[in-house]
């Protein structure tokens, strides 16, 4: 997938459009942005049914704020680490919310 964003990434934007290697536009919903080991990562969900990406599959890109692009992450181990870190953050936030 291309790392180009059609518009500046903003948490207020509900749908992000990315262009795959075949020039096909794929729409994603922004689940969240998390910081892991000094790098920011976007967690995306497919906004429309898609042959390549499951409805509940999370897609992770490195966020390059300087160039305003999303960069693919090829390292499977890193992807797992980022997703596990994100899940731990969400669980901690949920636990905090339940205490209040």
PDB file of N, CA and C in Angstrom:
ATOM      1  N   UNK A   1       0.827  -1.182   0.000  1.00  0.00           N
ATOM      2  CA  UNK A   1       0.000   0.000   0.000  1.00  0.00           C
ATOM      3  C   UNK A   1       0.867   1.240   0.000  1.00  0.00           C
ATOM      4  N   UNK A   2       0.389   2.238  -0.633  1.00  0.00           N
ATOM      5  CA  UNK A   2       1.097   3.505  -0.677  1.00  0.00           C
ATOM      6  C   UNK A   2       1.008   4.177   0.679  1.00  0.00           C
ATOM      7  N   UNK A   3       2.002   4.964   0.989  1.00  0.00           N
ATOM      8  CA  UNK A   3       1.988   5.648   2.256  1.00  0.00           C
ATOM      9  C   UNK A   3       1.410   7.057   2.143  1.00  0.00           C
ATOM     10  N   UNK A   4       0.787   7.389   1.015  1.00  0.00           N
ATOM     11  CA  UNK A   4       0.260   8.730   0.840  1.00  0.00           C
ATOM     12  C   UNK A   4      -1.107   8.879   1.491  1.00  0.00           C
ATOM     13  N   UNK A   5      -1.304  10.012   2.150  1.00  0.00           N
ATOM     14  CA  UNK A   5      -2.604  10.343   2.716  1.00  0.00           C
ATOM     15  C   UNK A   5      -3.282  11.332   1.780  1.00  0.00           C
ATOM     16  N   UNK A   6      -4.586  11.185   1.603  1.00  0.00           N
ATOM     17  CA  UNK A   6      -5.313  12.131   0.766  1.00  0.00           C
ATOM     18  C   UNK A   6      -5.469  13.481   1.457  1.00  0.00           C
ATOM     19  N   UNK A   7      -5.505  13.451   2.769  1.00  0.00           N
ATOM     20  CA  UNK A   7      -5.590  14.692   3.517  1.00  0.00           C
ATOM     21  C   UNK A   7      -4.806  14.514   4.804  1.00  0.00           C
ATOM     22  N   UNK A   8      -4.539  15.618   5.468  1.00  0.00           N
ATOM     23  CA  UNK A   8      -3.746  15.564   6.693  1.00  0.00           C
ATOM     24  C   UNK A   8      -4.434  14.671   7.722  1.00  0.00           C
ATOM     25  N   UNK A   9      -3.648  13.831   8.376  1.00  0.00           N
ATOM     26  CA  UNK A   9      -4.195  12.942   9.387  1.00  0.00           C
ATOM     27  C   UNK A   9      -4.591  13.755  10.610  1.00  0.00           C
ATOM     28  N   UNK A  10      -5.824  13.571  11.042  1.00  0.00           N
ATOM     29  CA  UNK A  10      -6.358  14.283  12.184  1.00  0.00           C
ATOM     30  C   UNK A  10      -7.301  13.325  12.892  1.00  0.00           C
ATOM     31  N   UNK A  11      -7.234  13.260  14.198  1.00  0.00           N
ATOM     32  CA  UNK A  11      -8.091  12.333  14.924  1.00  0.00           C
ATOM     33  C   UNK A  11      -9.568  12.628  14.707  1.00  0.00           C
ATOM     34  N   UNK A  12      -9.889  13.832  14.244  1.00  0.00           N
ATOM     35  CA  UNK A  12     -11.282  14.174  13.983  1.00  0.00           C
ATOM     36  C   UNK A  12     -11.787  13.499  12.701  1.00  0.00           C
ATOM     37  N   UNK A  13     -10.873  13.150  11.792  1.00  0.00           N
ATOM     38  CA  UNK A  13     -11.267  12.519  10.539  1.00  0.00           C
ATOM     39  C   UNK A  13     -11.688  11.079  10.820  1.00  0.00           C
ATOM     40  N   UNK A  14     -12.858  10.714  10.348  1.00  0.00           N
ATOM     41  CA  UNK A  14     -13.367   9.365  10.589  1.00  0.00           C
ATOM     42  C   UNK A  14     -12.787   8.372   9.590  1.00  0.00           C
ATOM     43  N   UNK A  15     -12.643   8.776   8.318  1.00  0.00           N
ATOM     44  CA  UNK A  15     -12.222   7.846   7.271  1.00  0.00           C
ATOM     45  C   UNK A  15     -10.932   8.336   6.624  1.00  0.00           C
ATOM     46  N   UNK A  16     -10.002   7.402   6.461  1.00  0.00           N
ATOM     47  CA  UNK A  16      -8.725   7.686   5.804  1.00  0.00           C
ATOM     48  C   UNK A  16      -8.689   6.853   4.536  1.00  0.00           C
ATOM     49  N   UNK A  17      -8.334   7.472   3.434  1.00  0.00           N
ATOM     50  CA  UNK A  17      -8.241   6.746   2.175  1.00  0.00           C
ATOM     51  C   UNK A  17      -6.774   6.520   1.825  1.00  0.00           C
ATOM     52  N   UNK A  18      -6.423   5.258   1.612  1.00  0.00           N
ATOM     53  CA  UNK A  18      -5.076   4.899   1.188  1.00  0.00           C
ATOM     54  C   UNK A  18      -5.168   4.236  -0.175  1.00  0.00           C
ATOM     55  N   UNK A  19      -4.092   4.320  -0.939  1.00  0.00           N
ATOM     56  CA  UNK A  19      -4.046   3.730  -2.267  1.00  0.00           C
ATOM     57  C   UNK A  19      -3.111   2.533  -2.231  1.00  0.00           C
ATOM     58  N   UNK A  20      -3.626   1.354  -2.663  1.00  0.00           N
ATOM     59  CA  UNK A  20      -2.782   0.159  -2.648  1.00  0.00           C
ATOM     60  C   UNK A  20      -1.860   0.135  -3.860  1.00  0.00           C
ATOM     61  N   UNK A  21      -1.067  -0.922  -3.975  1.00  0.00           N
ATOM     62  CA  UNK A  21      -0.072  -1.024  -5.050  1.00  0.00           C
ATOM     63  C   UNK A  21      -0.703  -1.065  -6.435  1.00  0.00           C
ATOM     64  N   UNK A  22      -1.982  -1.453  -6.518  1.00  0.00           N
ATOM     65  CA  UNK A  22      -2.681  -1.515  -7.800  1.00  0.00           C
ATOM     66  C   UNK A  22      -3.436  -0.231  -8.122  1.00  0.00           C
ATOM     67  N   UNK A  23      -3.293   0.782  -7.277  1.00  0.00           N
ATOM     68  CA  UNK A  23      -3.973   2.049  -7.510  1.00  0.00           C
ATOM     69  C   UNK A  23      -5.400   2.073  -6.986  1.00  0.00           C
ATOM     70  N   UNK A  24      -5.806   1.040  -6.272  1.00  0.00           N
ATOM     71  CA  UNK A  24      -7.158   0.943  -5.728  1.00  0.00           C
ATOM     72  C   UNK A  24      -7.225   1.683  -4.393  1.00  0.00           C
ATOM     73  N   UNK A  25      -8.264   2.504  -4.226  1.00  0.00           N
ATOM     74  CA  UNK A  25      -8.448   3.242  -2.980  1.00  0.00           C
ATOM     75  C   UNK A  25      -9.109   2.329  -1.956  1.00  0.00           C
ATOM     76  N   UNK A  26      -8.510   2.271  -0.769  1.00  0.00           N
ATOM     77  CA  UNK A  26      -9.070   1.489   0.324  1.00  0.00           C
ATOM     78  C   UNK A  26      -9.359   2.452   1.468  1.00  0.00           C
ATOM     79  N   UNK A  27     -10.589   2.406   1.961  1.00  0.00           N
ATOM     80  CA  UNK A  27     -11.000   3.312   3.028  1.00  0.00           C
ATOM     81  C   UNK A  27     -10.876   2.612   4.377  1.00  0.00           C
ATOM     82  N   UNK A  28     -10.316   3.359   5.339  1.00  0.00           N
ATOM     83  CA  UNK A  28     -10.122   2.854   6.688  1.00  0.00           C
ATOM     84  C   UNK A  28     -10.766   3.800   7.692  1.00  0.00           C
ATOM     85  N   UNK A  29     -11.174   3.231   8.813  1.00  0.00           N
ATOM     86  CA  UNK A  29     -11.603   4.025   9.959  1.00  0.00           C
ATOM     87  C   UNK A  29     -10.429   4.067  10.922  1.00  0.00           C
ATOM     88  N   UNK A  30     -10.162   5.243  11.445  1.00  0.00           N
ATOM     89  CA  UNK A  30      -9.075   5.401  12.410  1.00  0.00           C
ATOM     90  C   UNK A  30      -9.534   4.886  13.765  1.00  0.00           C
ATOM     91  N   UNK A  31      -8.912   3.821  14.221  1.00  0.00           N
ATOM     92  CA  UNK A  31      -9.233   3.253  15.532  1.00  0.00           C
ATOM     93  C   UNK A  31      -8.541   4.074  16.615  1.00  0.00           C
ATOM     94  N   UNK A  32      -7.237   4.310  16.419  1.00  0.00           N
ATOM     95  CA  UNK A  32      -6.483   5.065  17.421  1.00  0.00           C
ATOM     96  C   UNK A  32      -5.081   5.334  16.904  1.00  0.00           C
ATOM     97  N   UNK A  33      -4.370   6.196  17.618  1.00  0.00           N
ATOM     98  CA  UNK A  33      -2.950   6.441  17.382  1.00  0.00           C
ATOM     99  C   UNK A  33      -2.265   6.167  18.712  1.00  0.00           C
ATOM    100  N   UNK A  34      -1.197   5.378  18.677  1.00  0.00           N
ATOM    101  CA  UNK A  34      -0.468   5.065  19.903  1.00  0.00           C
ATOM    102  C   UNK A  34       1.020   5.310  19.690  1.00  0.00           C
ATOM    103  N   UNK A  35       1.708   5.606  20.770  1.00  0.00           N
ATOM    104  CA  UNK A  35       3.152   5.810  20.687  1.00  0.00           C
ATOM    105  C   UNK A  35       3.833   4.619  21.335  1.00  0.00           C
ATOM    106  N   UNK A  36       4.778   4.031  20.607  1.00  0.00           N
ATOM    107  CA  UNK A  36       5.507   2.861  21.095  1.00  0.00           C
ATOM    108  C   UNK A  36       6.976   3.042  20.772  1.00  0.00           C
ATOM    109  N   UNK A  37       7.813   3.001  21.801  1.00  0.00           N
ATOM    110  CA  UNK A  37       9.268   3.159  21.662  1.00  0.00           C
ATOM    111  C   UNK A  37       9.632   4.402  20.846  1.00  0.00           C
ATOM    112  N   UNK A  38       8.961   5.514  21.145  1.00  0.00           N
ATOM    113  CA  UNK A  38       9.295   6.787  20.524  1.00  0.00           C
ATOM    114  C   UNK A  38       8.738   7.003  19.128  1.00  0.00           C
ATOM    115  N   UNK A  39       8.001   6.040  18.604  1.00  0.00           N
ATOM    116  CA  UNK A  39       7.395   6.164  17.272  1.00  0.00           C
ATOM    117  C   UNK A  39       5.879   6.156  17.426  1.00  0.00           C
ATOM    118  N   UNK A  40       5.180   6.898  16.565  1.00  0.00           N
ATOM    119  CA  UNK A  40       3.718   6.880  16.588  1.00  0.00           C
ATOM    120  C   UNK A  40       3.214   5.916  15.523  1.00  0.00           C
ATOM    121  N   UNK A  41       2.148   5.189  15.879  1.00  0.00           N
ATOM    122  CA  UNK A  41       1.538   4.212  14.980  1.00  0.00           C
ATOM    123  C   UNK A  41       0.038   4.444  14.916  1.00  0.00           C
ATOM    124  N   UNK A  42      -0.533   4.304  13.723  1.00  0.00           N
ATOM    125  CA  UNK A  42      -1.981   4.378  13.572  1.00  0.00           C
ATOM    126  C   UNK A  42      -2.529   2.966  13.535  1.00  0.00           C
ATOM    127  N   UNK A  43      -3.654   2.778  14.167  1.00  0.00           N
ATOM    128  CA  UNK A  43      -4.362   1.505  14.127  1.00  0.00           C
ATOM    129  C   UNK A  43      -5.638   1.753  13.343  1.00  0.00           C
ATOM    130  N   UNK A  44      -5.795   1.050  12.240  1.00  0.00           N
ATOM    131  CA  UNK A  44      -6.902   1.276  11.319  1.00  0.00           C
ATOM    132  C   UNK A  44      -7.757   0.027  11.165  1.00  0.00           C
ATOM    133  N   UNK A  45      -9.036   0.246  10.889  1.00  0.00           N
ATOM    134  CA  UNK A  45      -9.972  -0.827  10.563  1.00  0.00           C
ATOM    135  C   UNK A  45     -10.540  -0.541   9.179  1.00  0.00           C
ATOM    136  N   UNK A  46     -10.815  -1.587   8.396  1.00  0.00           N
ATOM    137  CA  UNK A  46     -11.410  -1.401   7.071  1.00  0.00           C
ATOM    138  C   UNK A  46     -12.772  -0.720   7.234  1.00  0.00           C
ATOM    139  N   UNK A  47     -13.013   0.327   6.460  1.00  0.00           N
ATOM    140  CA  UNK A  47     -14.284   1.061   6.537  1.00  0.00           C
ATOM    141  C   UNK A  47     -15.348   0.412   5.666  1.00  0.00           C
ATOM    142  N   UNK A  48     -14.929  -0.393   4.699  1.00  0.00           N
ATOM    143  CA  UNK A  48     -15.851  -1.053   3.786  1.00  0.00           C
ATOM    144  C   UNK A  48     -15.429  -2.504   3.637  1.00  0.00           C
ATOM    145  N   UNK A  49     -16.367  -3.392   3.282  1.00  0.00           N
ATOM    146  CA  UNK A  49     -15.967  -4.782   3.036  1.00  0.00           C
ATOM    147  C   UNK A  49     -14.858  -4.832   1.995  1.00  0.00           C
ATOM    148  N   UNK A  50     -13.904  -5.745   2.213  1.00  0.00           N
ATOM    149  CA  UNK A  50     -12.721  -5.767   1.372  1.00  0.00           C
ATOM    150  C   UNK A  50     -12.205  -7.198   1.295  1.00  0.00           C
ATOM    151  N   UNK A  51     -11.761  -7.625   0.118  1.00  0.00           N
ATOM    152  CA  UNK A  51     -11.236  -8.977  -0.052  1.00  0.00           C
ATOM    153  C   UNK A  51      -9.906  -9.175   0.674  1.00  0.00           C
ATOM    154  N   UNK A  52      -9.139  -8.092   0.827  1.00  0.00           N
ATOM    155  CA  UNK A  52      -7.793  -8.193   1.382  1.00  0.00           C
ATOM    156  C   UNK A  52      -7.747  -8.069   2.898  1.00  0.00           C
ATOM    157  N   UNK A  53      -8.692  -7.322   3.473  1.00  0.00           N
ATOM    158  CA  UNK A  53      -8.642  -7.016   4.901  1.00  0.00           C
ATOM    159  C   UNK A  53      -9.969  -7.402   5.548  1.00  0.00           C
ATOM    160  N   UNK A  54      -9.886  -8.232   6.580  1.00  0.00           N
ATOM    161  CA  UNK A  54     -11.077  -8.663   7.293  1.00  0.00           C
ATOM    162  C   UNK A  54     -11.738  -7.517   8.035  1.00  0.00           C
ATOM    163  N   UNK A  55     -13.033  -7.660   8.271  1.00  0.00           N
ATOM    164  CA  UNK A  55     -13.819  -6.604   8.915  1.00  0.00           C
ATOM    165  C   UNK A  55     -13.282  -6.224  10.289  1.00  0.00           C
ATOM    166  N   UNK A  56     -12.789  -7.204  11.043  1.00  0.00           N
ATOM    167  CA  UNK A  56     -12.291  -6.920  12.386  1.00  0.00           C
ATOM    168  C   UNK A  56     -10.767  -6.939  12.473  1.00  0.00           C
ATOM    169  N   UNK A  57     -10.106  -6.931  11.322  1.00  0.00           N
ATOM    170  CA  UNK A  57      -8.640  -6.949  11.275  1.00  0.00           C
ATOM    171  C   UNK A  57      -8.089  -5.534  11.457  1.00  0.00           C
ATOM    172  N   UNK A  58      -7.128  -5.400  12.361  1.00  0.00           N
ATOM    173  CA  UNK A  58      -6.485  -4.105  12.596  1.00  0.00           C
ATOM    174  C   UNK A  58      -5.253  -4.006  11.714  1.00  0.00           C
ATOM    175  N   UNK A  59      -5.134  -2.883  11.006  1.00  0.00           N
ATOM    176  CA  UNK A  59      -3.987  -2.626  10.141  1.00  0.00           C
ATOM    177  C   UNK A  59      -3.179  -1.503  10.801  1.00  0.00           C
ATOM    178  N   UNK A  60      -1.868  -1.720  10.919  1.00  0.00           N
ATOM    179  CA  UNK A  60      -1.007  -0.763  11.628  1.00  0.00           C
ATOM    180  C   UNK A  60       0.002  -0.150  10.662  1.00  0.00           C
ATOM    181  N   UNK A  61       0.101   1.185  10.714  1.00  0.00           N
ATOM    182  CA  UNK A  61       1.103   1.924   9.938  1.00  0.00           C
ATOM    183  C   UNK A  61       1.885   2.816  10.883  1.00  0.00           C
ATOM    184  N   UNK A  62       3.148   3.054  10.554  1.00  0.00           N
ATOM    185  CA  UNK A  62       3.959   4.034  11.292  1.00  0.00           C
ATOM    186  C   UNK A  62       3.527   5.416  10.802  1.00  0.00           C
ATOM    187  N   UNK A  63       3.306   6.332  11.733  1.00  0.00           N
ATOM    188  CA  UNK A  63       2.895   7.692  11.386  1.00  0.00           C
ATOM    189  C   UNK A  63       4.125   8.578  11.298  1.00  0.00           C
ATOM    190  N   UNK A  64       4.401   9.077  10.103  1.00  0.00           N
ATOM    191  CA  UNK A  64       5.498  10.014   9.888  1.00  0.00           C
ATOM    192  C   UNK A  64       4.873  11.404   9.852  1.00  0.00           C
ATOM    193  N   UNK A  65       4.878  12.081  11.005  1.00  0.00           N
ATOM    194  CA  UNK A  65       4.218  13.387  11.107  1.00  0.00           C
ATOM    195  C   UNK A  65       4.929  14.460  10.296  1.00  0.00           C
ATOM    196  N   UNK A  66       6.236  14.351  10.189  1.00  0.00           N
ATOM    197  CA  UNK A  66       7.007  15.364   9.454  1.00  0.00           C
ATOM    198  C   UNK A  66       6.571  15.431   7.994  1.00  0.00           C
ATOM    199  N   UNK A  67       6.443  14.256   7.356  1.00  0.00           N
ATOM    200  CA  UNK A  67       6.042  14.201   5.949  1.00  0.00           C
ATOM    201  C   UNK A  67       4.546  13.979   5.770  1.00  0.00           C
ATOM    202  N   UNK A  68       3.803  13.832   6.894  1.00  0.00           N
ATOM    203  CA  UNK A  68       2.364  13.588   6.882  1.00  0.00           C
ATOM    204  C   UNK A  68       1.999  12.379   6.027  1.00  0.00           C
ATOM    205  N   UNK A  69       2.709  11.277   6.276  1.00  0.00           N
ATOM    206  CA  UNK A  69       2.432  10.034   5.549  1.00  0.00           C
ATOM    207  C   UNK A  69       2.348   8.871   6.528  1.00  0.00           C
ATOM    208  N   UNK A  70       1.681   7.823   6.092  1.00  0.00           N
ATOM    209  CA  UNK A  70       1.648   6.571   6.831  1.00  0.00           C
ATOM    210  C   UNK A  70       2.598   5.619   6.135  1.00  0.00           C
ATOM    211  N   UNK A  71       3.514   5.039   6.907  1.00  0.00           N
ATOM    212  CA  UNK A  71       4.526   4.150   6.347  1.00  0.00           C
ATOM    213  C   UNK A  71       4.203   2.707   6.718  1.00  0.00           C
ATOM    214  N   UNK A  72       4.237   1.800   5.746  1.00  0.00           N
ATOM    215  CA  UNK A  72       3.976   0.392   6.063  1.00  0.00           C
ATOM    216  C   UNK A  72       5.033  -0.156   7.015  1.00  0.00           C
ATOM    217  N   UNK A  73       4.615  -1.068   7.875  1.00  0.00           N
ATOM    218  CA  UNK A  73       5.533  -1.740   8.793  1.00  0.00           C
ATOM    219  C   UNK A  73       5.652  -3.177   8.309  1.00  0.00           C
ATOM    220  N   UNK A  74       6.849  -3.572   7.918  1.00  0.00           N
ATOM    221  CA  UNK A  74       7.077  -4.908   7.366  1.00  0.00           C
ATOM    222  C   UNK A  74       7.409  -5.945   8.439  1.00  0.00           C
ATOM    223  N   UNK A  75       7.910  -5.495   9.581  1.00  0.00           N
ATOM    224  CA  UNK A  75       8.379  -6.373  10.646  1.00  0.00           C
ATOM    225  C   UNK A  75       7.189  -6.937  11.439  1.00  0.00           C
ATOM    226  N   UNK A  76       6.886  -8.217  11.246  1.00  0.00           N
ATOM    227  CA  UNK A  76       5.747  -8.861  11.903  1.00  0.00           C
ATOM    228  C   UNK A  76       5.862  -8.805  13.428  1.00  0.00           C
ATOM    229  N   UNK A  77       7.086  -8.987  13.936  1.00  0.00           N
ATOM    230  CA  UNK A  77       7.298  -8.956  15.390  1.00  0.00           C
ATOM    231  C   UNK A  77       6.959  -7.569  15.939  1.00  0.00           C
ATOM    232  N   UNK A  78       7.391  -6.529  15.239  1.00  0.00           N
ATOM    233  CA  UNK A  78       7.100  -5.159  15.663  1.00  0.00           C
ATOM    234  C   UNK A  78       5.596  -4.908  15.632  1.00  0.00           C
ATOM    235  N   UNK A  79       4.911  -5.386  14.580  1.00  0.00           N
ATOM    236  CA  UNK A  79       3.459  -5.216  14.499  1.00  0.00           C
ATOM    237  C   UNK A  79       2.767  -5.853  15.702  1.00  0.00           C
ATOM    238  N   UNK A  80       3.208  -7.047  16.073  1.00  0.00           N
ATOM    239  CA  UNK A  80       2.630  -7.735  17.233  1.00  0.00           C
ATOM    240  C   UNK A  80       2.903  -6.946  18.512  1.00  0.00           C
ATOM    241  N   UNK A  81       4.127  -6.429  18.650  1.00  0.00           N
ATOM    242  CA  UNK A  81       4.481  -5.659  19.844  1.00  0.00           C
ATOM    243  C   UNK A  81       3.623  -4.401  19.960  1.00  0.00           C
ATOM    244  N   UNK A  82       3.438  -3.689  18.848  1.00  0.00           N
ATOM    245  CA  UNK A  82       2.641  -2.461  18.860  1.00  0.00           C
ATOM    246  C   UNK A  82       1.196  -2.786  19.234  1.00  0.00           C
ATOM    247  N   UNK A  83       0.638  -3.849  18.645  1.00  0.00           N
ATOM    248  CA  UNK A  83      -0.746  -4.207  18.927  1.00  0.00           C
ATOM    249  C   UNK A  83      -0.915  -4.646  20.383  1.00  0.00           C
ATOM    250  N   UNK A  84       0.020  -5.432  20.900  1.00  0.00           N
ATOM    251  CA  UNK A  84      -0.048  -5.851  22.310  1.00  0.00           C
ATOM    252  C   UNK A  84       0.074  -4.650  23.244  1.00  0.00           C
ATOM    253  N   UNK A  85       0.957  -3.708  22.899  1.00  0.00           N
ATOM    254  CA  UNK A  85       1.117  -2.493  23.692  1.00  0.00           C
ATOM    255  C   UNK A  85      -0.186  -1.700  23.699  1.00  0.00           C
ATOM    256  N   UNK A  86      -0.799  -1.565  22.534  1.00  0.00           N
ATOM    257  CA  UNK A  86      -2.062  -0.840  22.415  1.00  0.00           C
ATOM    258  C   UNK A  86      -3.145  -1.507  23.276  1.00  0.00           C
ATOM    259  N   UNK A  87      -3.250  -2.834  23.205  1.00  0.00           N
ATOM    260  CA  UNK A  87      -4.254  -3.547  23.993  1.00  0.00           C
ATOM    261  C   UNK A  87      -4.033  -3.332  25.490  1.00  0.00           C
ATOM    262  N   UNK A  88      -2.774  -3.335  25.919  1.00  0.00           N
ATOM    263  CA  UNK A  88      -2.443  -3.104  27.325  1.00  0.00           C
ATOM    264  C   UNK A  88      -2.867  -1.698  27.744  1.00  0.00           C
ATOM    265  N   UNK A  89      -2.619  -0.700  26.878  1.00  0.00           N
ATOM    266  CA  UNK A  89      -3.033   0.679  27.155  1.00  0.00           C
ATOM    267  C   UNK A  89      -4.543   0.782  27.312  1.00  0.00           C
ATOM    268  N   UNK A  90      -5.278   0.165  26.390  1.00  0.00           N
ATOM    269  CA  UNK A  90      -6.745   0.223  26.419  1.00  0.00           C
ATOM    270  C   UNK A  90      -7.277  -0.441  27.682  1.00  0.00           C
ATOM    271  N   UNK A  91      -6.714  -1.597  28.026  1.00  0.00           N
ATOM    272  CA  UNK A  91      -7.153  -2.298  29.241  1.00  0.00           C
ATOM    273  C   UNK A  91      -6.890  -1.450  30.482  1.00  0.00           C
ATOM    274  N   UNK A  92      -5.742  -0.767  30.523  1.00  0.00           N
ATOM    275  CA  UNK A  92      -5.409   0.090  31.665  1.00  0.00           C
ATOM    276  C   UNK A  92      -6.385   1.264  31.748  1.00  0.00           C
ATOM    277  N   UNK A  93      -6.728   1.864  30.601  1.00  0.00           N
ATOM    278  CA  UNK A  93      -7.679   2.975  30.575  1.00  0.00           C
ATOM    279  C   UNK A  93      -9.061   2.500  31.021  1.00  0.00           C
ATOM    280  N   UNK A  94      -9.469   1.311  30.566  1.00  0.00           N
ATOM    281  CA  UNK A  94     -10.762   0.758  30.967  1.00  0.00           C
ATOM    282  C   UNK A  94     -10.800   0.516  32.471  1.00  0.00           C
ATOM    283  N   UNK A  95      -9.727  -0.014  33.027  1.00  0.00           N
ATOM    284  CA  UNK A  95      -9.663  -0.282  34.452  1.00  0.00           C
ATOM    285  C   UNK A  95      -9.735   1.023  35.252  1.00  0.00           C
ATOM    286  N   UNK A  96      -9.062   2.071  34.755  1.00  0.00           N
ATOM    287  CA  UNK A  96      -9.111   3.381  35.402  1.00  0.00           C
ATOM    288  C   UNK A  96     -10.524   3.920  35.391  1.00  0.00           C
ATOM    289  N   UNK A  97     -11.201   3.785  34.240  1.00  0.00           N
ATOM    290  CA  UNK A  97     -12.565   4.277  34.098  1.00  0.00           C
ATOM    291  C   UNK A  97     -13.519   3.569  35.043  1.00  0.00           C
ATOM    292  N   UNK A  98     -13.299   2.289  35.280  1.00  0.00           N
ATOM    293  CA  UNK A  98     -14.159   1.534  36.176  1.00  0.00           C
ATOM    294  C   UNK A  98     -13.955   1.931  37.621  1.00  0.00           C
ATOM    295  N   UNK A  99     -12.752   2.390  37.979  1.00  0.00           N
ATOM    296  CA  UNK A  99     -12.459   2.784  39.358  1.00  0.00           C
ATOM    297  C   UNK A  99     -13.129   4.108  39.706  1.00  0.00           C
ATOM    298  N   UNK A 100     -13.336   4.959  38.724  1.00  0.00           N
ATOM    299  CA  UNK A 100     -13.900   6.294  38.979  1.00  0.00           C
ATOM    300  C   UNK A 100     -15.396   6.271  39.035  1.00  0.00           C
TER     301      UNK A 100
END
